[in-house]
XYZ file of C-alpha atoms in Angstrom:
760
model
C 7.291 49.714 -18.283
C 4.361 51.699 -16.815
C 2.457 49.081 -18.289
C 4.900 46.422 -16.232
C 4.654 48.373 -12.610
C 1.250 48.948 -13.695
C 0.240 44.621 -13.565
C 3.313 44.397 -10.590
C 1.516 46.770 -8.285
C -1.810 45.179 -9.121
C -0.582 41.500 -8.329
C 1.277 42.845 -5.315
C -2.252 44.351 -4.289
C -4.131 41.021 -5.154
C -1.766 38.517 -3.463
C -3.788 36.494 -1.187
C -7.406 37.439 -2.107
C -8.646 33.979 -3.798
C -11.688 34.666 -5.165
C -13.239 38.187 -6.154
C -16.977 38.500 -6.292
C -19.821 39.990 -7.953
C -17.283 40.878 -11.674
C -19.249 40.467 -14.244
C -17.066 39.622 -16.772
C -16.540 39.780 -20.635
C -15.551 38.165 -23.639
C -13.616 38.565 -27.314
C -11.723 36.154 -29.559
C -8.373 36.260 -31.818
C -6.883 34.325 -34.418
C -4.511 31.403 -33.601
C -0.733 31.090 -33.139
C 1.930 30.127 -35.853
C 1.917 26.132 -36.117
C 5.512 24.811 -36.923
C 3.397 21.627 -38.115
C 0.640 23.275 -39.855
C -0.787 21.934 -43.597
C 0.833 18.780 -44.207
C 3.278 15.542 -43.671
C 4.393 14.913 -47.331
C 6.869 11.783 -47.851
C 7.571 10.171 -50.815
C 10.375 7.716 -50.694
C 12.689 6.299 -53.936
C 13.809 3.291 -53.644
C 16.315 0.814 -55.372
C 14.376 -2.221 -56.747
C 17.587 -3.887 -58.935
C 18.682 -7.010 -59.150
C 21.682 -6.713 -56.763
C 18.671 -5.145 -53.944
C 17.951 -9.077 -53.511
C 21.459 -10.420 -52.371
C 22.313 -10.820 -48.528
C 24.619 -8.475 -47.947
C 27.181 -8.766 -44.526
C 25.961 -11.981 -43.210
C 22.111 -11.035 -43.169
C 19.072 -13.131 -42.815
C 17.421 -10.993 -44.885
C 18.095 -9.616 -48.219
C 18.883 -5.522 -48.859
C 15.540 -4.568 -50.383
C 13.293 -6.276 -47.413
C 16.033 -5.199 -44.729
C 15.938 -1.783 -46.063
C 12.072 -1.921 -46.270
C 11.994 -2.300 -42.571
C 12.686 1.153 -42.512
C 10.154 1.824 -44.857
C 7.275 0.137 -43.222
C 8.268 1.838 -39.600
C 7.351 5.246 -41.167
C 4.433 4.628 -43.425
C 3.439 2.986 -40.445
C 3.781 5.401 -38.437
C 1.927 8.094 -40.833
C -0.888 5.476 -41.077
C -1.552 5.063 -37.400
C -1.930 8.505 -36.727
C -5.376 9.070 -38.686
C -4.531 12.366 -39.996
C -5.168 13.160 -43.443
C -2.284 15.786 -44.125
C -0.056 12.797 -43.221
C 0.564 11.355 -47.316
C 3.300 8.892 -48.550
C 3.927 8.224 -52.653
C 6.496 5.475 -53.835
C 8.872 5.203 -56.924
C 10.432 2.416 -57.958
C 13.379 2.608 -60.298
C 15.587 -0.401 -61.755
C 11.995 -1.532 -62.845
C 11.267 -4.000 -65.323
C 8.609 -1.725 -67.051
C 8.306 1.823 -66.604
C 5.491 3.639 -65.338
C 5.693 7.806 -64.969
C 4.580 10.497 -66.511
C 8.150 11.450 -67.870
C 8.319 7.711 -68.814
C 8.281 9.195 -73.236
C 11.652 10.047 -72.340
C 14.746 7.505 -72.367
C 16.617 9.044 -68.849
C 13.140 7.861 -66.976
C 12.969 4.777 -68.451
C 12.763 1.699 -65.513
C 10.944 3.681 -63.693
C 7.715 3.340 -62.405
C 5.494 5.195 -59.828
C 4.696 1.721 -57.304
C 1.712 4.088 -55.574
C 0.341 7.847 -55.652
C 0.554 10.486 -52.893
C -2.293 8.797 -50.411
C -2.972 8.639 -47.131
C -1.512 4.867 -46.235
C -4.006 2.319 -45.001
C -3.270 -1.214 -44.813
C -4.591 -2.567 -48.241
C -2.114 0.127 -49.506
C 0.537 -1.635 -47.698
C -0.514 -5.129 -48.896
C -0.497 -3.602 -52.745
C 3.053 -1.783 -51.923
C 4.631 -4.905 -50.555
C 3.405 -7.349 -53.708
C 5.109 -4.327 -55.887
C 8.429 -4.385 -53.908
C 10.295 -7.297 -55.191
C 14.109 -7.050 -56.731
C 13.509 -7.479 -60.530
C 15.726 -8.616 -63.666
C 17.483 -5.109 -65.030
C 20.164 -2.581 -63.854
C 18.604 -0.228 -66.287
C 16.964 3.059 -64.255
C 18.909 6.305 -62.963
C 18.160 6.809 -59.363
C 18.475 10.881 -60.043
C 15.955 10.640 -62.197
C 13.259 8.899 -60.440
C 14.502 11.784 -57.572
C 13.294 14.409 -60.448
C 9.858 12.394 -60.394
C 9.575 12.072 -56.974
C 10.028 15.888 -56.789
C 7.566 16.514 -59.902
C 4.770 14.816 -57.422
C 5.551 16.616 -54.726
C 5.490 19.333 -56.514
C 1.670 18.485 -58.451
C 0.291 17.210 -54.861
C 1.398 19.967 -52.828
C 0.990 23.270 -54.936
C 1.037 26.392 -52.698
C 0.068 24.504 -49.726
C 2.339 24.680 -46.675
C 3.606 21.531 -44.638
C 6.745 19.548 -44.218
C 8.037 17.318 -48.189
C 10.515 14.731 -47.409
C 12.415 12.997 -50.241
C 13.458 9.537 -49.090
C 16.434 7.644 -51.426
C 17.084 4.081 -51.030
C 20.184 2.234 -52.857
C 22.577 -0.039 -52.409
C 24.857 1.827 -54.935
C 25.236 -0.904 -57.790
C 23.695 1.053 -60.696
C 24.805 3.098 -63.325
C 23.752 7.171 -62.307
C 23.377 10.084 -64.613
C 24.731 13.078 -62.236
C 25.281 15.664 -65.249
C 22.772 17.744 -64.045
C 22.555 17.508 -59.839
C 23.133 21.110 -59.483
C 20.296 22.718 -61.274
C 17.891 19.192 -59.238
C 19.858 20.469 -56.127
C 18.262 23.579 -56.765
C 15.564 22.807 -56.970
C 14.942 20.722 -54.126
C 16.115 23.352 -51.874
C 13.713 26.079 -53.554
C 11.100 23.566 -53.095
C 11.634 23.324 -49.634
C 12.419 19.974 -49.933
C 14.618 17.570 -47.231
C 16.211 15.325 -48.808
C 17.819 12.147 -47.447
C 19.711 9.045 -49.204
C 20.225 6.083 -46.697
C 22.973 3.830 -48.703
C 22.749 -0.160 -47.834
C 26.058 -0.749 -46.508
C 27.639 2.553 -47.308
C 30.237 4.133 -45.820
C 30.152 6.449 -42.869
C 32.917 7.688 -41.154
C 30.936 9.336 -38.423
C 28.930 5.888 -37.546
C 32.397 4.032 -37.618
C 30.991 1.327 -40.922
C 32.764 0.740 -43.692
C 32.659 -1.692 -45.919
C 36.267 -3.075 -47.147
C 36.377 -4.146 -50.947
C 34.156 -2.124 -52.425
C 34.373 -2.137 -56.368
C 34.581 1.162 -57.800
C 31.278 1.910 -59.476
C 29.722 2.004 -55.730
C 32.385 3.928 -54.465
C 31.823 6.256 -57.414
C 28.112 6.226 -56.577
C 28.504 7.819 -52.563
C 31.018 9.615 -53.290
C 28.571 11.456 -55.784
C 25.634 10.909 -53.836
C 27.242 12.306 -51.067
C 27.861 15.255 -53.068
C 24.785 15.852 -53.982
C 23.291 16.233 -50.178
C 25.540 18.562 -49.292
C 24.630 21.131 -52.505
C 20.655 20.824 -51.205
C 21.707 20.549 -47.187
C 20.092 17.124 -47.509
C 21.192 14.155 -44.501
C 23.457 11.016 -46.082
C 23.320 7.773 -43.623
C 23.994 4.477 -43.906
C 21.144 2.264 -43.659
C 22.891 0.320 -40.759
C 22.639 3.479 -38.486
C 18.908 3.759 -39.330
C 17.761 -0.018 -38.640
C 19.520 0.624 -35.219
C 17.875 3.603 -34.145
C 15.189 2.007 -35.226
C 15.412 -0.710 -32.459
C 17.246 1.414 -30.263
C 14.323 4.516 -29.890
C 10.753 3.910 -30.866
C 9.909 6.935 -33.142
C 8.328 9.643 -31.005
C 5.043 11.406 -32.222
C 5.139 14.681 -33.343
C 1.815 16.536 -31.991
C 0.406 19.613 -34.093
C -0.319 21.917 -31.752
C -4.187 22.913 -31.699
C -5.432 25.764 -29.773
C -9.016 25.342 -27.050
C -9.242 28.541 -26.340
C -8.529 32.113 -28.043
C -9.749 34.945 -26.601
C -9.318 37.556 -23.790
C -7.551 37.084 -20.114
C -9.054 39.918 -18.117
C -7.673 41.451 -14.962
C -10.540 43.754 -13.187
C -13.568 44.762 -14.211
C -14.212 46.063 -17.598
C -17.516 47.261 -17.708
C -17.167 49.475 -14.710
C -13.656 50.466 -14.272
C -11.143 52.167 -16.757
C -8.078 50.697 -15.016
C -8.486 47.274 -16.026
C -6.394 44.976 -18.137
C -6.977 42.863 -20.927
C -4.667 41.025 -22.939
C -5.228 38.819 -26.046
C -3.982 35.464 -25.574
C -4.358 31.774 -27.042
C -4.002 28.474 -24.497
C -2.620 24.980 -25.942
C -1.656 21.739 -24.825
C 1.235 21.686 -22.987
C 0.987 17.754 -22.000
C -1.255 15.352 -22.142
C -1.941 11.648 -21.193
C -0.324 9.779 -23.862
C -3.170 6.565 -24.560
C -2.949 3.512 -26.748
C -4.522 3.434 -30.317
C -8.916 1.775 -29.152
C -10.254 -1.459 -30.059
C -13.326 -1.172 -32.385
C -16.588 -3.870 -31.977
C -15.699 -6.730 -34.639
C -17.869 -8.798 -36.578
C -17.063 -12.411 -37.320
C -20.320 -12.917 -39.991
C -20.146 -9.630 -41.696
C -16.377 -10.073 -42.622
C -16.666 -13.931 -43.751
C -19.781 -13.193 -46.252
C -18.283 -10.046 -47.379
C -14.734 -12.231 -48.075
C -17.466 -14.311 -49.749
C -18.741 -11.769 -52.026
C -15.270 -10.657 -52.749
C -14.307 -14.100 -54.288
C -17.665 -14.284 -56.295
C -16.771 -10.314 -57.991
C -13.276 -11.920 -58.469
C -11.301 -9.703 -56.272
C -8.348 -9.911 -54.315
C -9.737 -10.020 -50.293
C -5.643 -8.635 -49.792
C -6.862 -5.432 -50.562
C -11.050 -5.080 -50.203
C -12.051 -2.455 -48.195
C -13.581 -3.814 -44.648
C -17.241 -3.359 -44.535
C -17.752 -5.380 -41.104
C -17.467 -2.541 -38.612
C -20.388 -2.734 -35.538
C -22.718 -0.307 -35.297
C -25.133 0.112 -32.082
C -28.358 0.867 -32.306
C -30.099 1.336 -28.815
C -33.843 0.961 -28.924
C -36.014 1.996 -25.393
C -39.056 -0.266 -24.651
C -41.670 -0.648 -22.430
C -42.589 -3.998 -21.045
C -46.149 -5.286 -21.053
C -47.331 -5.525 -17.020
C -48.785 -9.486 -18.234
C -46.653 -10.033 -20.675
C -42.612 -9.044 -19.975
C -41.045 -10.254 -23.500
C -43.856 -7.859 -25.233
C -43.429 -4.116 -25.074
C -43.892 -1.106 -27.047
C -41.351 0.818 -28.441
C -40.704 4.230 -27.451
C -39.201 6.737 -29.740
C -36.445 9.028 -29.107
C -38.102 12.154 -29.192
C -40.115 11.078 -26.179
C -37.416 10.548 -24.092
C -36.079 12.794 -21.380
C -33.221 12.449 -19.285
C -32.962 11.186 -16.019
C -30.515 11.659 -13.082
C -30.224 9.939 -10.110
C -30.515 11.668 -6.819
C -29.510 8.786 -4.533
C -32.179 5.701 -5.537
C -35.091 7.919 -7.436
C -34.719 8.913 -10.776
C -35.345 12.641 -11.702
C -36.154 13.312 -15.430
C -35.906 16.821 -16.184
C -37.258 17.964 -19.770
C -35.363 20.042 -22.556
C -37.392 22.927 -20.702
C -36.598 22.704 -17.725
C -32.916 22.281 -18.539
C -32.225 25.431 -20.643
C -34.110 27.119 -17.794
C -31.733 25.917 -14.925
C -28.426 26.205 -17.254
C -25.870 28.342 -16.263
C -24.669 31.407 -19.050
C -21.584 31.524 -19.348
C -19.359 33.713 -21.666
C -16.127 32.694 -23.149
C -13.415 34.507 -21.626
C -10.232 33.733 -19.422
C -11.097 35.867 -15.807
C -8.067 36.887 -13.205
C -9.339 36.175 -9.532
C -6.960 36.499 -7.347
C -3.082 35.808 -6.643
C -2.032 33.397 -4.479
C 1.910 32.884 -3.037
C 3.808 30.207 -4.191
C 4.462 29.282 -1.227
C 0.832 28.670 -0.107
C -0.186 26.217 -3.014
C -0.689 22.848 -2.038
C 0.900 20.411 -5.299
C -2.205 17.807 -4.578
C -4.844 20.663 -5.584
C -3.350 19.850 -9.675
C -6.161 18.126 -10.857
C -5.745 18.237 -14.674
C -3.126 17.816 -17.499
C -1.401 21.398 -18.162
C -1.738 23.722 -21.191
C 0.738 26.841 -21.963
C -0.845 30.512 -22.395
C 0.674 33.121 -24.932
C -0.120 35.665 -26.616
C -2.189 36.328 -29.066
C -0.138 35.645 -32.769
C 1.243 38.857 -34.596
C 0.044 41.333 -31.849
C 3.076 42.654 -30.253
C 0.831 45.284 -28.076
C -0.642 41.477 -26.365
C 2.965 40.290 -26.123
C 4.044 42.588 -24.324
C 1.363 42.397 -21.832
C 1.373 39.029 -21.174
C 5.340 39.137 -20.479
C 4.725 42.163 -17.603
C 1.706 40.172 -15.994
C 4.504 37.128 -16.723
C 7.419 38.859 -15.226
C 4.704 40.429 -12.679
C 4.192 36.744 -10.485
C 8.324 35.951 -11.488
C 8.776 38.462 -8.644
C 6.108 38.239 -7.016
C 7.232 34.831 -6.273
C 3.262 34.103 -6.721
C 0.624 31.998 -9.196
C -2.520 33.841 -10.514
C -6.046 32.121 -10.314
C -8.424 32.353 -13.154
C -11.710 31.918 -14.331
C -11.745 29.985 -17.271
C -14.363 29.629 -20.045
C -13.735 27.776 -23.148
C -16.760 28.815 -25.799
C -19.529 30.540 -24.581
C -22.260 28.349 -22.746
C -19.657 25.996 -21.202
C -18.971 25.147 -17.764
C -16.242 27.699 -16.233
C -12.599 25.935 -14.853
C -10.791 27.409 -11.885
C -6.755 26.926 -13.432
C -3.532 28.097 -11.554
C -0.963 30.150 -13.974
C 2.167 29.706 -12.825
C 5.003 31.579 -14.996
C 7.743 30.749 -17.299
C 10.740 32.198 -18.705
C 13.455 30.736 -20.961
C 15.788 33.548 -22.747
C 13.906 33.217 -26.012
C 10.231 32.641 -25.272
C 7.875 33.573 -22.225
C 4.041 31.938 -21.208
C 2.151 30.771 -18.509
C 0.959 27.240 -17.866
C -1.879 26.590 -15.996
C -3.772 23.426 -14.484
C -7.157 22.547 -13.199
C -7.536 23.285 -10.047
C -11.208 22.290 -7.675
C -14.167 24.294 -6.759
C -14.338 24.975 -3.038
C -17.853 22.805 -3.033
C -15.595 20.020 -4.570
C -12.585 19.821 -1.418
C -13.760 16.778 0.235
C -11.442 16.882 4.141
C -11.502 12.693 4.827
C -10.207 12.413 8.544
C -7.800 9.232 8.515
C -6.593 7.348 11.857
C -2.888 8.318 12.785
C -0.386 6.257 11.908
C 1.590 6.433 15.002
C -0.690 5.480 17.523
C -4.281 3.307 17.998
C -6.788 4.661 20.182
C -9.087 2.182 22.115
C -13.372 2.219 22.419
C -12.332 3.881 25.710
C -11.036 6.237 24.583
C -6.479 5.607 25.519
C -4.185 6.507 23.780
C -1.397 3.355 23.192
C 1.653 3.914 21.381
C 2.732 0.144 21.725
C 0.332 -2.188 19.196
C 0.404 -5.173 17.133
C -0.875 -3.092 14.476
C 2.365 -0.924 14.921
C 5.955 -0.672 13.584
C 8.244 -1.816 16.444
C 11.582 -0.148 15.719
C 13.241 -3.158 14.799
C 10.635 -2.747 11.547
C 11.347 0.498 11.367
C 15.395 -0.156 11.244
C 14.705 -3.119 8.765
C 12.506 -0.849 6.605
C 14.685 1.695 6.880
C 17.256 -0.143 5.309
C 15.504 -1.534 2.591
C 14.943 1.506 1.411
C 17.823 3.015 1.454
C 19.552 -0.377 -0.479
C 17.067 0.789 -3.314
C 19.268 4.299 -3.734
C 19.448 4.862 -7.201
C 22.149 7.427 -6.798
C 24.825 5.287 -4.817
C 24.965 2.514 -7.519
C 27.452 4.179 -9.976
C 29.724 7.125 -11.138
C 31.212 9.200 -12.831
C 35.011 9.773 -12.912
C 34.640 12.910 -11.344
C 33.033 11.011 -8.462
C 29.562 12.487 -9.174
C 26.299 9.729 -8.788
C 25.568 8.544 -12.551
C 21.697 8.768 -13.375
C 20.322 5.349 -13.999
C 17.183 6.302 -14.814
C 16.597 9.125 -17.236
C 12.890 10.257 -17.947
C 13.941 11.141 -21.597
C 14.646 7.150 -22.092
C 11.915 5.887 -20.410
C 9.061 4.693 -22.611
C 4.983 3.851 -22.346
C 5.521 -0.063 -23.286
C 1.820 -1.014 -23.992
C 1.869 2.334 -26.273
C 4.543 1.392 -27.871
C 4.142 -2.640 -27.977
C 0.157 -2.111 -29.906
C 1.689 0.518 -32.006
C 4.491 -2.062 -32.940
C 2.011 -4.811 -33.226
C -0.875 -3.158 -35.668
C 1.872 -2.107 -37.986
C 3.334 -5.550 -38.152
C -0.435 -6.887 -38.286
C -0.092 -4.707 -42.012
C 2.542 -5.967 -43.231
C 2.731 -9.500 -42.389
C -1.122 -10.558 -41.753
C -0.155 -13.935 -41.275
C 3.297 -13.695 -39.190
C 3.257 -13.266 -35.233
C 4.234 -10.329 -33.604
C 8.157 -9.308 -33.071
C 9.954 -9.270 -29.782
C 9.883 -6.413 -27.888
C 13.850 -4.161 -28.168
C 15.364 -4.294 -25.112
C 15.092 -0.598 -25.069
C 11.357 -0.448 -24.612
C 11.634 -3.218 -21.905
C 14.692 -2.531 -20.149
C 12.936 -0.263 -16.872
C 10.726 -3.235 -16.390
C 13.211 -5.545 -14.984
C 14.746 -4.310 -11.637
C 18.768 -3.076 -12.222
C 20.786 -6.945 -11.557
C 22.969 -4.127 -9.011
C 20.423 -2.688 -7.002
C 18.485 -6.463 -7.139
C 21.342 -8.166 -5.284
C 22.379 -5.093 -2.823
C 18.585 -5.488 -1.465
C 18.251 -8.315 -1.340
C 19.776 -9.375 2.766
C 17.296 -6.467 3.318
C 14.443 -7.981 2.213
C 15.258 -11.134 4.507
C 15.726 -9.111 7.593
C 12.315 -7.528 6.778
C 11.070 -9.739 6.784
C 11.732 -11.759 9.711
C 11.254 -8.655 11.518
C 8.163 -7.936 10.414
C 6.844 -12.265 10.255
C 6.028 -11.686 7.179
C 3.768 -14.914 6.291
C 2.199 -16.140 2.742
C -2.525 -15.326 3.085
C -3.829 -18.836 1.225
C -5.776 -17.735 -1.881
C -9.780 -16.777 -1.396
C -11.938 -19.346 -1.718
C -14.329 -18.438 -4.672
C -17.650 -18.983 -4.431
C -17.888 -18.854 -0.299
C -21.347 -17.344 0.891
C -21.400 -14.246 1.090
C -24.497 -12.874 3.748
C -27.054 -12.201 0.700
C -26.362 -15.426 -0.449
C -29.727 -17.936 -0.250
C -29.361 -20.707 1.667
C -29.538 -23.930 0.864
C -33.489 -24.920 1.637
C -34.025 -27.883 2.423
C -37.995 -29.043 3.533
C -38.371 -30.263 6.926
C -39.457 -33.960 7.452
C -43.543 -34.319 7.370
C -43.673 -30.745 6.133
C -47.281 -30.147 4.604
C -45.768 -28.044 1.409
C -49.523 -27.533 -0.147
C -50.958 -26.727 3.456
C -48.103 -23.846 3.857
C -48.156 -22.544 -0.001
C -51.942 -22.106 0.213
C -51.154 -19.628 3.450
C -51.406 -16.045 3.062
C -48.410 -14.015 4.211
C -48.252 -11.720 7.211
C -46.525 -9.125 5.819
C -46.342 -5.703 7.981
C -46.602 -2.572 5.559
C -43.806 -0.559 5.121
C -44.839 2.624 6.753
C -45.896 0.506 9.450
C -42.149 -0.433 10.286
C -39.618 2.524 11.274
C -36.323 2.037 10.111
C -34.107 1.421 12.649
C -30.429 3.769 12.925
C -29.637 2.919 16.190
C -28.432 0.012 18.426
C -30.438 -0.359 21.621
C -29.258 -1.281 24.624
C -32.124 -2.316 25.620
C -32.395 -5.126 22.515
C -28.695 -4.657 20.287
C -29.328 -8.413 18.802
C -32.651 -7.418 16.958
C -31.449 -3.654 16.204
C -27.897 -4.859 14.671
C -29.876 -7.742 12.160
C -31.975 -4.953 11.592
C -29.615 -2.233 10.345
C -27.511 -5.174 8.716
C -30.629 -5.654 6.204
C -31.014 -1.966 5.189
C -29.623 -1.447 1.342
C -28.153 2.112 1.914
C -24.699 2.544 1.409
C -22.931 3.302 4.809
C -25.535 1.628 7.128
C -23.018 -1.706 7.691
C -20.347 0.301 8.580
C -22.412 1.611 11.641
C -23.945 -0.939 12.416
C -20.415 -2.753 13.082
C -19.094 0.831 14.790
C -22.388 0.866 17.336
C -22.155 -2.852 18.241
C -18.614 -2.043 19.327
C -19.615 1.036 21.119
C -22.384 -1.131 22.519
C -21.255 -4.679 24.053
C -19.069 -2.451 26.582
C -21.606 -0.795 28.179
C -24.638 -4.137 28.342
C -21.069 -6.052 30.271
C -20.626 -2.932 32.637
C -24.088 -3.703 33.130
C -24.489 -6.945 34.314
C -26.034 -8.490 31.446
C -24.056 -11.032 30.241
C -26.548 -13.238 28.256
C -27.679 -10.438 26.593
C -24.125 -9.319 26.004
C -22.842 -12.785 24.601
C -26.413 -13.373 22.369
C -25.320 -9.671 21.321
C -20.959 -10.867 20.499
C -22.273 -13.898 18.790
C -24.617 -12.050 16.179
C -21.546 -10.041 16.104
C -19.234 -12.576 15.145
C -22.134 -14.796 12.867
C -22.119 -11.574 10.038
C -18.707 -10.846 10.521
C -17.720 -13.955 10.034
C -20.398 -14.087 6.893
C -18.765 -11.010 5.609
C -15.355 -11.821 5.438
C -15.058 -9.324 7.658
C -13.323 -11.199 10.181
C -10.429 -8.946 11.039
C -12.991 -6.423 12.037
C -14.253 -9.050 14.997
C -10.761 -9.772 16.489
C -9.829 -6.622 16.852
C -12.772 -5.522 18.553
C -11.627 -9.000 20.779
C -7.929 -7.827 21.030
C -9.741 -4.439 22.915
C -12.693 -5.984 24.527
C -10.012 -8.220 26.513
C -7.544 -5.908 28.343
C -11.087 -3.445 29.316
C -12.412 -6.566 30.497
C -9.453 -7.299 32.638
C -8.647 -3.787 33.742
C -11.672 -3.123 35.329
C -12.714 -0.380 32.653
C -16.002 -2.141 32.509
C -18.009 -1.562 35.822
C -15.762 -3.244 38.169
C -14.490 -6.719 37.959
C -15.817 -8.905 35.044
C -13.069 -11.359 34.631
C -16.003 -14.038 35.070
C -17.588 -13.101 31.592
C -14.293 -12.957 29.840
C -14.944 -17.228 30.746
C -18.386 -17.318 29.659
C -16.965 -15.363 26.520
C -14.251 -18.441 25.798
C -16.591 -21.162 26.847
C -19.296 -19.988 24.572
C -16.294 -19.807 21.496
C -16.824 -16.195 20.741
C -13.455 -15.203 21.088
C -10.749 -14.778 18.550
C -11.330 -16.205 14.874
C -8.514 -18.652 13.911
C -7.315 -19.767 11.090
C -8.584 -23.302 11.059
C -11.808 -21.900 11.707
C -11.858 -18.964 8.946
C -9.436 -19.268 6.209
C -9.043 -15.493 6.218
C -8.323 -14.886 9.533
C -4.343 -13.740 10.357
C -4.716 -15.540 14.007
C -3.375 -19.159 13.682
C -4.549 -21.618 16.596
C -2.089 -21.436 18.823
C -1.990 -16.988 18.747
C -6.115 -17.828 19.440
C -5.679 -20.797 22.404
C -2.774 -17.841 24.265
C -4.779 -15.565 23.897
C -7.925 -16.653 25.173
C -6.172 -17.847 28.696
C -6.983 -15.389 31.458
C -4.356 -13.520 32.531
């Protein structure tokens, strides 16, 4: 209680201070949190391959064996895609033609074959299994004895190592089985920590609502005995139809093994200078991460063909050979010869130095220089300050989230962290921390929020930017337009009218998901549940990879409806929003924009060169060009009133970023000044150059916007009195609005342009 009060006071005093300067932070480390998925994940399938498994039951197009193998391939494929060495599986077949197991000398274990030992599954393993899992010609082989073989395989493989152990029996129940010693076997399963699942093909399941009529006595007795057997060892009993339906209805969710990203000391204060500083041993784990699909690898077709040819010469089956045609990259640096570009000298890797770009300049930095400027950091998580929850802006969150808990088996650390968590909760505050994951790593700034549940407490953190990383941008307001003269307009062609606002509001209201369906109590039904939405890209790629491993030559299967359900509009919503959408199109005068012409010449494109008649090319070629030295050519950064065309074109030739935008902006500002000074010819030349460059850069909208603002300024007398005569000269010189007839990327029709060009 005393520690809680102390930390509570510390948080209260620290609120509002987002940064503590001059602190000397320390570091320490601690052991790892307990992992619920630690160790390995071992699964052994015990599969019935008797003659009856080749039959097609209940109107299915696949045999009982192939139908049940859908589940097997799905589970094995999920293990294969993880790429983890601890995700392993083995397969035992019973009612097989032969016998191959460690207890095969005993008659009770005849016709039981280990089709695959416990291994990390790969594509060749799956292909080999597929060739082995075919219906046999014998009914002999006991399911319970096959389970004993599976238990023995798991015990020999796992030993004393921790992890998840699964034993899955798949059968149609038509064989003859010996259930005399199931009690001792059930006890062995319980003592070994093995999870047993019995999946019966066309087994009755009242809970799932499946029952097969006219079932013979042998099958009925087998089902009852297997159900009782599952009850003795807390196993799972289900009909195969339920399992197959669950695969199609819901994707298999990936279980992630929690791995700590930080183990160390959370510090409040400066323990080197103050005795009242608080240090808590904590561990940090990922909480929410972005799921990413498997990445593709580079692939060499010639290498594969060569590998296949070699395999055939050695008499091996190409389906089981190990792929050896991956692509490896090698990077070589060569200094080109000045006289012959094709020749050059290779530079050893040891002689290379890193180069960093600063603008257009590359600055080399040697390893010694990097060591000098390297920022030395120590591992640790230090509280810098606290901030009220209502003062934090959500847009500052810039990473995935993690959780921070106390050190495992450290009750003192858990109590201390709990005090901090409850203090933050009571004060309605967040903690701002400086995190260094390992010595020498760059620091990050994280914001920590308290999370309190009945049986669990933690801090949830997210990375936030440093002050130097924040960029403040100013955007033009959406509800008004400011002219070049500074006048504010609340009615403009770029501003929505009241009719547009009303139409858009009605359109948005028509998409309200809470007003479509209602439950019996009158409450809204949640049509899109986050827990039922899946990433279709990840699922589809995984589905294709597993299908390819099992069926190399077949086309990928269709995507289940449960995955694609939310990729299409809800019919009720689509029908309801049709009328508001049409009203919105009419109000906004929506028109289809023609596709942009490919290959259109831009400003920097080379014009087609045609020699003039009578031009002496030899005389021209032997002339030495008069090139002005770069030092005598000053860089133009401002358009002057004296020569706006020359200055504008000089700025347009610049390759520096942002100069083109400045040139257009300055031209828009200088033209009204030239018009007000009565220099009509100079203003027309400036407009002509402005328009030409806007067309070449496909920015005619920029020019049209300027003309829309220029005309009112001319006729209102804002440019040095009555300048209406200049507007006539502008129209006669064809320097008005650019219409669609002149440029397809323009949004102005010919009629609109002609109407606008008329004098007021």
